[in-house]
Amino acid sequence: MVDLELGGETPDVAADGVWLACVECRETVAPYDDVVYRCPDCDGLLEVRYADYPTFDDFEGTGVWRYADALPLEEGVSIQEGNTPLYTVPEIEAGVDVADVRVKHEGMNPTGAFKDRGMTVGVKVAERLGVGRLACASTGNTSAALACYGARADTEVLVLLPAGKVAAGKIAQAALHGARILEVDGNFDACLDVVAELAERGEAYLLNSINPFRLEGQKTIGLEILEQSRAATGEWPDRIVLPVGNAGNTAALYKCFRELVEAGEMDEDEMPALTGVQAEGAAPMVEAVREGNDEVRRWENVETRATAIRIGNPVNAPKALPGVRATGGTAVAVTDDEITDAQRALARDGVGVEPASAASVAGLRKLSEQGEIGSDEQVVCLTTGHLLKDPDAAAAAGGDTTDVPADADGVLDAL
């Protein structure tokens, strides 16, 4: 049974008030003595735990490292990640029956996706551990971020991608930043199986979201949403709607809220309802939530044009499912056409995102139509990647071009 309770005595294995704890058996592990991703006793997922949890008064500065007191290190390998905008979206808000809608656009990070928040922490931990090669499996955004931050840290990067299934913009980023790119004959989950085996053999340091340090950086999304929402509306949001691939952000946001409760900054009933959205062709988390299952059933065959969430075995489900339920959230599946419609709607409000990002807005629309979201709710939709991550999808979602002669009359005739 998953145990996500914080608090308790600081174990002897802690370093500077930081340690790792298994969410299954509560075994504690030293954070920096050895490279470890799962519990050595039961193979459960690990979480970073702290002797003390900060309040909002402890934070200063900007970006991810504004929240250094809530992170395992005082500084990271940084390229000014975080501090992404919280946009109003008037057209989208007018089309749903809720009190207020904002969009937290993580595509405004340095490499164009939320993954940078995890890499600024994870790559710095890798430096402390003294590893020589970083690695990940990726649907694209993870590889781009790891390649970029690995380059900044002057460390070799290996990425495994599902052949023919990754958007061109993301491959270009990883290549330009100097990663060694291997295209695997299989889907993302097969790539993760392979790279995890390489990590277990000591061939590389794994920086997928199974790495607990990566999720520490991602939890700063939640801290920013809370601070920005309160500054904009005077209140914390009632609900956060987010795309779900490997469920890392869902797990990270829930951890953010639990830590604020532990610090006395938030009551449990104030935690925003975490609401996950997946594409219909890749919806194992939705299946588990809707059926009331304690575990996610791996989908071997997944397909959606939202490539960033084309994942059939979300590794962080054991952390994420309790978060959805404890916060009073839910999960919903949307069609690819609904995702594209939401992408166009975001564009009309001036927010350019890749397809997977638009899943959050598509999910909000569907849940509003179904009456599963209250009309008095303040909602934040998380968009995770920039429009230019997948230019082919953006072009397909946009309007057609028109050929005209090279003179003003020809242009006016076309208009």
Short mmCIF file of C-alpha atoms in Angstrom, two decimals:
data_model
loop_
_atom_site.label_atom_id
_atom_site.label_comp_id
_atom_site.label_asym_id
_atom_site.label_seq_id
_atom_site.Cartn_x
_atom_site.Cartn_y
_atom_site.Cartn_z
CA MET A 1 0.00 0.00 0.00
CA VAL A 2 1.38 3.41 -0.97
CA ASP A 3 2.27 5.58 2.06
CA LEU A 4 2.84 9.26 1.22
CA GLU A 5 2.75 10.61 4.78
CA LEU A 6 5.43 13.19 5.54
CA GLY A 7 6.95 14.04 8.89
CA GLY A 8 8.58 11.82 11.47
CA GLU A 9 12.12 11.74 12.79
CA THR A 10 15.09 12.51 10.58
CA PRO A 11 16.83 9.19 9.82
CA ASP A 12 20.55 8.62 10.27
CA VAL A 13 20.99 8.34 6.48
CA ALA A 14 19.95 11.98 5.95
CA ALA A 15 22.48 14.44 4.50
CA ASP A 16 21.90 18.13 5.24
CA GLY A 17 18.34 17.30 6.28
CA VAL A 18 17.58 15.44 3.02
CA TRP A 19 16.92 11.75 2.45
CA LEU A 20 15.01 9.37 0.18
CA ALA A 21 12.02 7.37 1.40
CA CYS A 22 10.19 4.51 -0.27
CA VAL A 23 6.50 5.22 -0.81
CA GLU A 24 5.71 1.51 -0.45
CA CYS A 25 7.65 0.28 2.61
CA ARG A 26 9.01 3.57 4.08
CA GLU A 27 12.61 2.33 3.90
CA THR A 28 14.98 5.31 4.03
CA VAL A 29 17.99 5.73 1.75
CA ALA A 30 20.94 8.13 1.80
CA PRO A 31 20.47 10.72 -0.96
CA TYR A 32 23.99 11.06 -2.35
CA ASP A 33 26.00 8.00 -1.31
CA ASP A 34 25.00 5.81 -4.25
CA VAL A 35 23.04 6.05 -7.48
CA VAL A 36 19.57 4.72 -6.68
CA TYR A 37 16.18 5.09 -8.39
CA ARG A 38 14.00 2.57 -6.56
CA CYS A 39 13.84 1.15 -3.08
CA PRO A 40 16.62 -1.41 -2.57
CA ASP A 41 14.30 -3.49 -0.36
CA CYS A 42 10.98 -3.64 -2.23
CA ASP A 43 11.63 -1.91 -5.58
CA GLY A 44 9.05 0.78 -4.76
CA LEU A 45 9.27 4.38 -5.94
CA LEU A 46 11.33 6.82 -3.89
CA GLU A 47 10.51 10.35 -2.76
CA VAL A 48 12.82 13.08 -1.50
CA ARG A 49 12.03 13.95 2.12
CA TYR A 50 13.20 16.81 4.33
CA ALA A 51 13.75 17.49 8.02
CA ASP A 52 12.02 20.86 7.63
CA TYR A 53 9.45 22.19 5.18
CA PRO A 54 9.53 25.92 4.35
CA THR A 55 6.74 28.48 4.28
CA PHE A 56 6.14 31.05 1.55
CA ASP A 57 7.98 33.62 3.69
CA ASP A 58 11.18 31.60 3.25
CA PHE A 59 11.27 32.04 -0.53
CA GLU A 60 13.14 34.81 -2.33
CA GLY A 61 14.34 35.53 -5.84
CA THR A 62 12.71 34.30 -9.01
CA GLY A 63 12.33 31.13 -11.07
CA VAL A 64 12.84 27.57 -9.86
CA TRP A 65 15.60 28.53 -7.44
CA ARG A 66 13.37 31.02 -5.68
CA TYR A 67 12.22 27.84 -3.94
CA ALA A 68 15.69 26.57 -2.97
CA ASP A 69 14.55 26.03 0.63
CA ALA A 70 12.07 23.45 -0.70
CA LEU A 71 14.69 21.70 -2.87
CA PRO A 72 17.49 19.23 -2.04
CA LEU A 73 20.28 21.59 -3.15
CA GLU A 74 20.96 25.30 -2.74
CA GLU A 75 21.61 25.78 -6.46
CA GLY A 76 21.34 23.85 -9.70
CA VAL A 77 22.66 23.73 -13.25
CA SER A 78 20.52 26.68 -14.24
CA ILE A 79 19.47 28.48 -17.43
CA GLN A 80 16.90 30.75 -15.73
CA GLU A 81 14.11 28.18 -15.80
CA GLY A 82 10.76 28.75 -14.14
CA ASN A 83 8.85 32.00 -13.58
CA THR A 84 6.55 31.09 -16.48
CA PRO A 85 3.44 33.19 -17.13
CA LEU A 86 -0.08 32.58 -15.87
CA TYR A 87 -2.27 33.84 -18.71
CA THR A 88 -5.89 34.91 -18.86
CA VAL A 89 -7.72 33.21 -21.75
CA PRO A 90 -10.96 35.14 -22.38
CA GLU A 91 -12.28 33.05 -25.28
CA ILE A 92 -11.73 29.75 -23.51
CA GLU A 93 -13.20 31.11 -20.29
CA ALA A 94 -16.31 32.30 -22.14
CA GLY A 95 -16.89 28.77 -23.44
CA VAL A 96 -16.90 26.94 -20.09
CA ASP A 97 -19.14 27.28 -17.06
CA VAL A 98 -16.57 28.15 -14.40
CA ALA A 99 -15.78 31.31 -12.46
CA ASP A 100 -12.24 31.87 -13.73
CA VAL A 101 -9.76 30.14 -16.07
CA ARG A 102 -6.01 30.79 -16.26
CA VAL A 103 -3.34 28.98 -18.26
CA LYS A 104 0.07 28.26 -16.75
CA HIS A 105 2.29 28.12 -19.84
CA GLU A 106 5.33 25.94 -19.14
CA GLY A 107 6.29 26.21 -22.80
CA MET A 108 7.96 29.49 -21.83
CA ASN A 109 10.85 27.67 -20.14
CA PRO A 110 14.32 27.80 -21.78
CA THR A 111 13.89 24.67 -23.92
CA GLY A 112 10.16 25.22 -24.37
CA ALA A 113 8.78 22.71 -21.86
CA PHE A 114 8.31 22.06 -18.15
CA LYS A 115 11.07 19.44 -18.18
CA ASP A 116 13.67 22.15 -17.54
CA ARG A 117 12.45 22.46 -13.95
CA GLY A 118 13.38 18.86 -13.28
CA MET A 119 16.67 18.98 -15.13
CA THR A 120 18.06 21.97 -13.25
CA VAL A 121 17.85 19.83 -10.10
CA GLY A 122 18.54 16.40 -11.55
CA VAL A 123 21.65 17.33 -13.52
CA LYS A 124 23.10 19.07 -10.46
CA VAL A 125 22.50 15.94 -8.36
CA ALA A 126 24.28 13.95 -11.09
CA GLU A 127 27.27 16.28 -10.72
CA ARG A 128 27.31 15.67 -6.97
CA LEU A 129 27.16 11.92 -7.54
CA GLY A 130 30.05 12.17 -9.99
CA VAL A 131 28.39 10.33 -12.86
CA GLY A 132 29.88 10.57 -16.35
CA ARG A 133 26.87 10.02 -18.63
CA LEU A 134 23.24 11.16 -18.43
CA ALA A 135 20.45 9.27 -20.15
CA CYS A 136 16.72 9.25 -20.73
CA ALA A 137 13.95 7.69 -22.76
CA SER A 138 11.78 10.35 -24.30
CA THR A 139 8.79 11.31 -26.37
CA GLY A 140 10.83 14.44 -27.14
CA ASN A 141 10.71 17.11 -24.45
CA THR A 142 12.77 15.20 -21.90
CA SER A 143 15.50 14.59 -24.47
CA ALA A 144 15.61 18.27 -25.43
CA ALA A 145 15.86 19.42 -21.82
CA LEU A 146 18.42 16.80 -20.80
CA ALA A 147 20.57 17.54 -23.85
CA CYS A 148 20.49 21.26 -23.07
CA TYR A 149 21.25 20.97 -19.36
CA GLY A 150 23.79 18.24 -19.97
CA ALA A 151 25.57 20.53 -22.41
CA ARG A 152 25.53 23.29 -19.80
CA ALA A 153 27.09 20.87 -17.31
CA ASP A 154 29.58 19.56 -19.94
CA THR A 155 28.34 15.99 -19.43
CA GLU A 156 27.67 13.32 -22.06
CA VAL A 157 24.00 12.73 -22.84
CA LEU A 158 22.35 9.64 -24.34
CA VAL A 159 18.69 9.71 -25.40
CA LEU A 160 16.52 6.84 -26.62
CA LEU A 161 13.52 7.78 -28.76
CA PRO A 162 10.74 5.68 -30.29
CA ALA A 163 11.58 5.59 -34.01
CA GLY A 164 9.34 7.80 -36.13
CA LYS A 165 7.21 8.90 -33.16
CA VAL A 166 8.93 12.10 -31.98
CA ALA A 167 8.20 15.60 -33.28
CA ALA A 168 10.94 17.08 -35.45
CA GLY A 169 11.39 20.18 -33.30
CA LYS A 170 12.31 18.09 -30.28
CA ILE A 171 14.79 15.87 -32.12
CA ALA A 172 16.40 19.00 -33.54
CA GLN A 173 16.89 20.42 -30.05
CA ALA A 174 18.49 17.27 -28.68
CA ALA A 175 20.76 17.02 -31.72
CA LEU A 176 21.86 20.65 -31.63
CA HIS A 177 22.70 20.45 -27.93
CA GLY A 178 24.97 17.50 -28.70
CA ALA A 179 23.13 14.46 -27.36
CA ARG A 180 23.79 10.99 -28.75
CA ILE A 181 20.39 10.03 -30.17
CA LEU A 182 19.33 6.41 -30.65
CA GLU A 183 15.98 5.63 -32.28
CA VAL A 184 14.47 2.44 -30.88
CA ASP A 185 12.22 0.00 -32.71
CA GLY A 186 9.44 0.28 -30.13
CA ASN A 187 7.26 2.76 -28.25
CA PHE A 188 8.23 5.05 -25.37
CA ASP A 189 7.65 2.39 -22.74
CA ALA A 190 10.03 0.05 -24.55
CA CYS A 191 12.63 2.84 -24.65
CA LEU A 192 12.23 3.35 -20.90
CA ASP A 193 12.66 -0.36 -20.25
CA VAL A 194 15.96 -0.32 -22.16
CA VAL A 195 17.39 2.85 -20.65
CA ALA A 196 16.39 1.69 -17.15
CA GLU A 197 18.38 -1.51 -17.71
CA LEU A 198 21.37 0.54 -18.88
CA ALA A 199 21.10 2.64 -15.72
CA GLU A 200 20.93 -0.47 -13.53
CA ARG A 201 24.12 -1.69 -15.19
CA GLY A 202 25.81 1.57 -14.24
CA GLU A 203 26.19 2.74 -17.84
CA ALA A 204 24.37 6.04 -17.32
CA TYR A 205 22.50 8.19 -14.80
CA LEU A 206 18.78 7.99 -15.53
CA LEU A 207 16.88 11.28 -15.62
CA ASN A 208 13.39 10.18 -16.49
CA SER A 209 10.73 11.03 -13.93
CA ILE A 210 11.32 7.78 -12.06
CA ASN A 211 14.27 9.75 -10.68
CA PRO A 212 12.92 11.34 -7.49
CA PHE A 213 15.18 14.39 -7.73
CA ARG A 214 13.68 15.39 -11.07
CA LEU A 215 10.22 15.64 -9.57
CA GLU A 216 11.54 18.03 -6.90
CA GLY A 217 12.16 20.62 -9.59
CA GLN A 218 8.75 19.99 -11.14
CA LYS A 219 6.92 20.62 -7.87
CA THR A 220 7.89 24.29 -8.20
CA ILE A 221 5.17 24.52 -10.87
CA GLY A 222 2.69 24.15 -8.02
CA LEU A 223 4.38 26.77 -5.85
CA GLU A 224 4.35 29.25 -8.73
CA ILE A 225 0.71 28.55 -9.58
CA LEU A 226 -0.32 29.18 -5.98
CA GLU A 227 1.65 32.41 -5.67
CA GLN A 228 0.63 33.74 -9.08
CA SER A 229 -3.02 32.82 -8.62
CA ARG A 230 -3.23 34.51 -5.24
CA ALA A 231 -1.58 37.64 -6.67
CA ALA A 232 -4.00 37.69 -9.63
CA THR A 233 -7.28 36.70 -7.99
CA GLY A 234 -6.71 36.82 -4.25
CA GLU A 235 -7.32 33.06 -4.02
CA TRP A 236 -5.62 29.77 -4.69
CA PRO A 237 -7.19 27.83 -7.56
CA ASP A 238 -9.85 25.26 -6.76
CA ARG A 239 -8.64 22.94 -9.51
CA ILE A 240 -5.56 22.34 -11.64
CA VAL A 241 -6.16 20.50 -14.92
CA LEU A 242 -3.07 18.98 -16.48
CA PRO A 243 -2.00 16.60 -19.26
CA VAL A 244 -0.85 13.17 -18.09
CA GLY A 245 1.89 11.16 -19.75
CA ASN A 246 4.18 9.56 -17.17
CA ALA A 247 2.18 11.32 -14.39
CA GLY A 248 5.28 13.06 -13.04
CA ASN A 249 3.65 16.48 -12.78
CA THR A 250 0.59 15.04 -11.05
CA ALA A 251 2.85 13.37 -8.48
CA ALA A 252 5.02 16.48 -8.12
CA LEU A 253 2.08 18.85 -7.58
CA TYR A 254 0.57 16.55 -4.97
CA LYS A 255 3.93 16.45 -3.17
CA CYS A 256 4.06 20.26 -3.30
CA PHE A 257 0.66 20.48 -1.61
CA ARG A 258 1.50 17.82 1.01
CA GLU A 259 4.64 19.73 1.95
CA LEU A 260 2.70 22.97 2.33
CA VAL A 261 0.24 21.16 4.62
CA GLU A 262 3.18 19.81 6.65
CA ALA A 263 4.60 23.36 6.90
CA GLY A 264 1.26 24.71 8.12
CA GLU A 265 0.79 26.89 5.03
CA MET A 266 -2.21 25.00 3.63
CA ASP A 267 -5.10 23.00 5.04
CA GLU A 268 -5.77 19.63 3.44
CA ASP A 269 -9.15 20.80 2.17
CA GLU A 270 -7.44 23.73 0.39
CA MET A 271 -5.41 21.52 -1.95
CA PRO A 272 -6.48 22.19 -5.56
CA ALA A 273 -8.26 19.23 -7.14
CA LEU A 274 -5.74 17.53 -9.42
CA THR A 275 -7.49 16.64 -12.66
CA GLY A 276 -5.62 14.57 -15.22
CA VAL A 277 -6.29 14.53 -18.95
CA GLN A 278 -5.11 11.89 -21.41
CA ALA A 279 -5.73 11.21 -25.08
CA GLU A 280 -8.27 8.45 -25.69
CA GLY A 281 -5.61 6.37 -27.45
CA ALA A 282 -3.28 6.50 -24.44
CA ALA A 283 -5.40 6.66 -21.29
CA PRO A 284 -4.30 4.09 -18.69
CA MET A 285 -4.48 6.62 -15.83
CA VAL A 286 -8.02 7.60 -16.78
CA GLU A 287 -8.99 3.94 -16.84
CA ALA A 288 -7.58 3.42 -13.34
CA VAL A 289 -9.26 6.52 -11.90
CA ARG A 290 -12.64 5.86 -13.48
CA GLU A 291 -12.66 2.19 -12.49
CA GLY A 292 -11.39 2.85 -8.97
CA ASN A 293 -8.31 0.68 -9.46
CA ASP A 294 -5.33 0.89 -7.12
CA GLU A 295 -2.91 0.26 -9.98
CA VAL A 296 -2.62 1.23 -13.62
CA ARG A 297 -2.88 -1.46 -16.26
CA ARG A 298 -0.12 -1.07 -18.85
CA TRP A 299 -1.43 -0.33 -22.35
CA GLU A 300 0.87 -2.03 -24.84
CA ASN A 301 -0.49 -0.19 -27.88
CA VAL A 302 -0.96 3.57 -27.62
CA GLU A 303 -1.55 6.12 -30.33
CA THR A 304 -2.35 9.85 -30.39
CA ARG A 305 -1.16 12.88 -32.30
CA ALA A 306 -0.33 14.39 -28.89
CA THR A 307 3.10 12.74 -28.98
CA ALA A 308 4.28 14.05 -25.62
CA ILE A 309 1.63 11.98 -23.79
CA ARG A 310 1.78 8.88 -25.99
CA ILE A 311 2.64 6.69 -22.99
CA GLY A 312 0.99 3.44 -21.97
CA ASN A 313 2.67 2.76 -18.62
CA PRO A 314 2.89 5.92 -16.47
CA VAL A 315 5.71 5.16 -14.08
CA ASN A 316 4.59 7.68 -11.45
CA ALA A 317 1.05 6.34 -11.19
CA PRO A 318 1.63 4.99 -7.64
CA LYS A 319 2.31 8.58 -6.51
CA ALA A 320 -0.19 10.27 -8.81
CA LEU A 321 -3.32 8.17 -8.26
CA PRO A 322 -3.43 8.97 -4.51
CA GLY A 323 -2.99 12.64 -5.38
CA VAL A 324 -5.97 12.69 -7.72
CA ARG A 325 -8.15 11.00 -5.11
CA ALA A 326 -6.92 12.87 -2.02
CA THR A 327 -7.52 16.26 -3.62
CA GLY A 328 -10.99 15.38 -4.90
CA GLY A 329 -9.84 15.41 -8.50
CA THR A 330 -10.65 13.16 -11.41
CA ALA A 331 -9.36 12.14 -14.85
CA VAL A 332 -10.83 12.32 -18.33
CA ALA A 333 -9.90 11.13 -21.81
CA VAL A 334 -10.28 13.37 -24.86
CA THR A 335 -10.13 12.68 -28.58
CA ASP A 336 -7.36 13.93 -30.85
CA ASP A 337 -9.89 16.20 -32.57
CA GLU A 338 -10.86 17.70 -29.21
CA ILE A 339 -7.18 18.29 -28.49
CA THR A 340 -6.69 20.07 -31.83
CA ASP A 341 -9.81 22.21 -31.27
CA ALA A 342 -8.40 23.24 -27.89
CA GLN A 343 -5.02 23.99 -29.48
CA ARG A 344 -6.75 26.34 -31.92
CA ALA A 345 -8.74 27.98 -29.11
CA LEU A 346 -5.57 28.61 -27.13
CA ALA A 347 -3.98 30.12 -30.23
CA ARG A 348 -6.93 32.50 -30.61
CA ASP A 349 -6.26 33.63 -27.04
CA GLY A 350 -2.61 34.20 -27.99
CA VAL A 351 -1.18 31.11 -26.31
CA GLY A 352 0.79 28.81 -28.61
CA VAL A 353 1.16 25.22 -27.41
CA GLU A 354 1.94 21.77 -28.75
CA PRO A 355 -0.94 19.25 -28.92
CA ALA A 356 -0.31 17.48 -25.60
CA SER A 357 -0.47 20.82 -23.79
CA ALA A 358 -3.90 21.55 -25.23
CA ALA A 359 -5.22 18.33 -23.69
CA SER A 360 -5.71 20.21 -20.41
CA VAL A 361 -8.08 22.71 -22.03
CA ALA A 362 -9.85 19.94 -23.96
CA GLY A 363 -10.35 18.13 -20.66
CA LEU A 364 -11.68 21.24 -18.94
CA ARG A 365 -14.19 21.72 -21.75
CA LYS A 366 -15.38 18.12 -21.56
CA LEU A 367 -15.70 18.08 -17.77
CA SER A 368 -17.56 21.38 -17.84
CA GLU A 369 -20.00 20.02 -20.43
CA GLN A 370 -20.52 16.93 -18.28
CA GLY A 371 -21.20 19.03 -15.19
CA GLU A 372 -18.24 17.56 -13.30
CA ILE A 373 -16.72 20.98 -12.55
CA GLY A 374 -18.56 23.55 -10.43
CA SER A 375 -19.56 26.89 -11.93
CA ASP A 376 -17.96 28.68 -8.96
CA GLU A 377 -14.53 27.12 -9.45
CA GLN A 378 -11.32 28.94 -10.24
CA VAL A 379 -9.36 26.70 -12.60
CA VAL A 380 -5.76 26.67 -13.81
CA CYS A 381 -4.95 24.63 -16.92
CA LEU A 382 -1.33 23.55 -17.21
CA THR A 383 0.14 23.68 -20.71
CA THR A 384 3.44 21.86 -20.84
CA GLY A 385 5.16 22.60 -24.17
CA HIS A 386 5.55 25.37 -26.72
CA LEU A 387 3.83 25.42 -30.11
CA LEU A 388 7.16 25.18 -31.95
CA LYS A 389 7.96 21.86 -30.28
CA ASP A 390 5.76 20.24 -32.94
CA PRO A 391 5.62 22.57 -35.96
CA ASP A 392 4.03 19.94 -38.19
CA ALA A 393 1.07 19.59 -35.84
CA ALA A 394 0.79 23.36 -35.57
CA ALA A 395 0.74 23.71 -39.34
CA ALA A 396 -1.90 20.99 -39.66
CA ALA A 397 -4.08 22.69 -37.04
CA GLY A 398 -3.73 26.11 -38.65
CA GLY A 399 -5.24 27.57 -41.81
CA ASP A 400 -4.07 26.98 -45.37
CA THR A 401 -1.79 29.40 -47.22
CA THR A 402 -2.86 31.18 -50.41
CA ASP A 403 -0.66 31.75 -53.45
CA VAL A 404 -0.73 35.31 -54.84
CA PRO A 405 1.20 37.28 -57.50
CA ALA A 406 3.90 39.69 -56.41
CA ASP A 407 1.79 42.87 -56.55
CA ALA A 408 -0.61 44.73 -54.27
CA ASP A 409 -3.67 44.23 -56.51
CA GLY A 410 -3.13 40.49 -56.43
CA VAL A 411 -2.96 40.55 -52.64
CA LEU A 412 -6.15 42.62 -52.39
CA ASP A 413 -7.93 40.28 -54.83
CA ALA A 414 -7.00 37.33 -52.64
CA LEU A 415 -8.31 39.15 -49.55
#
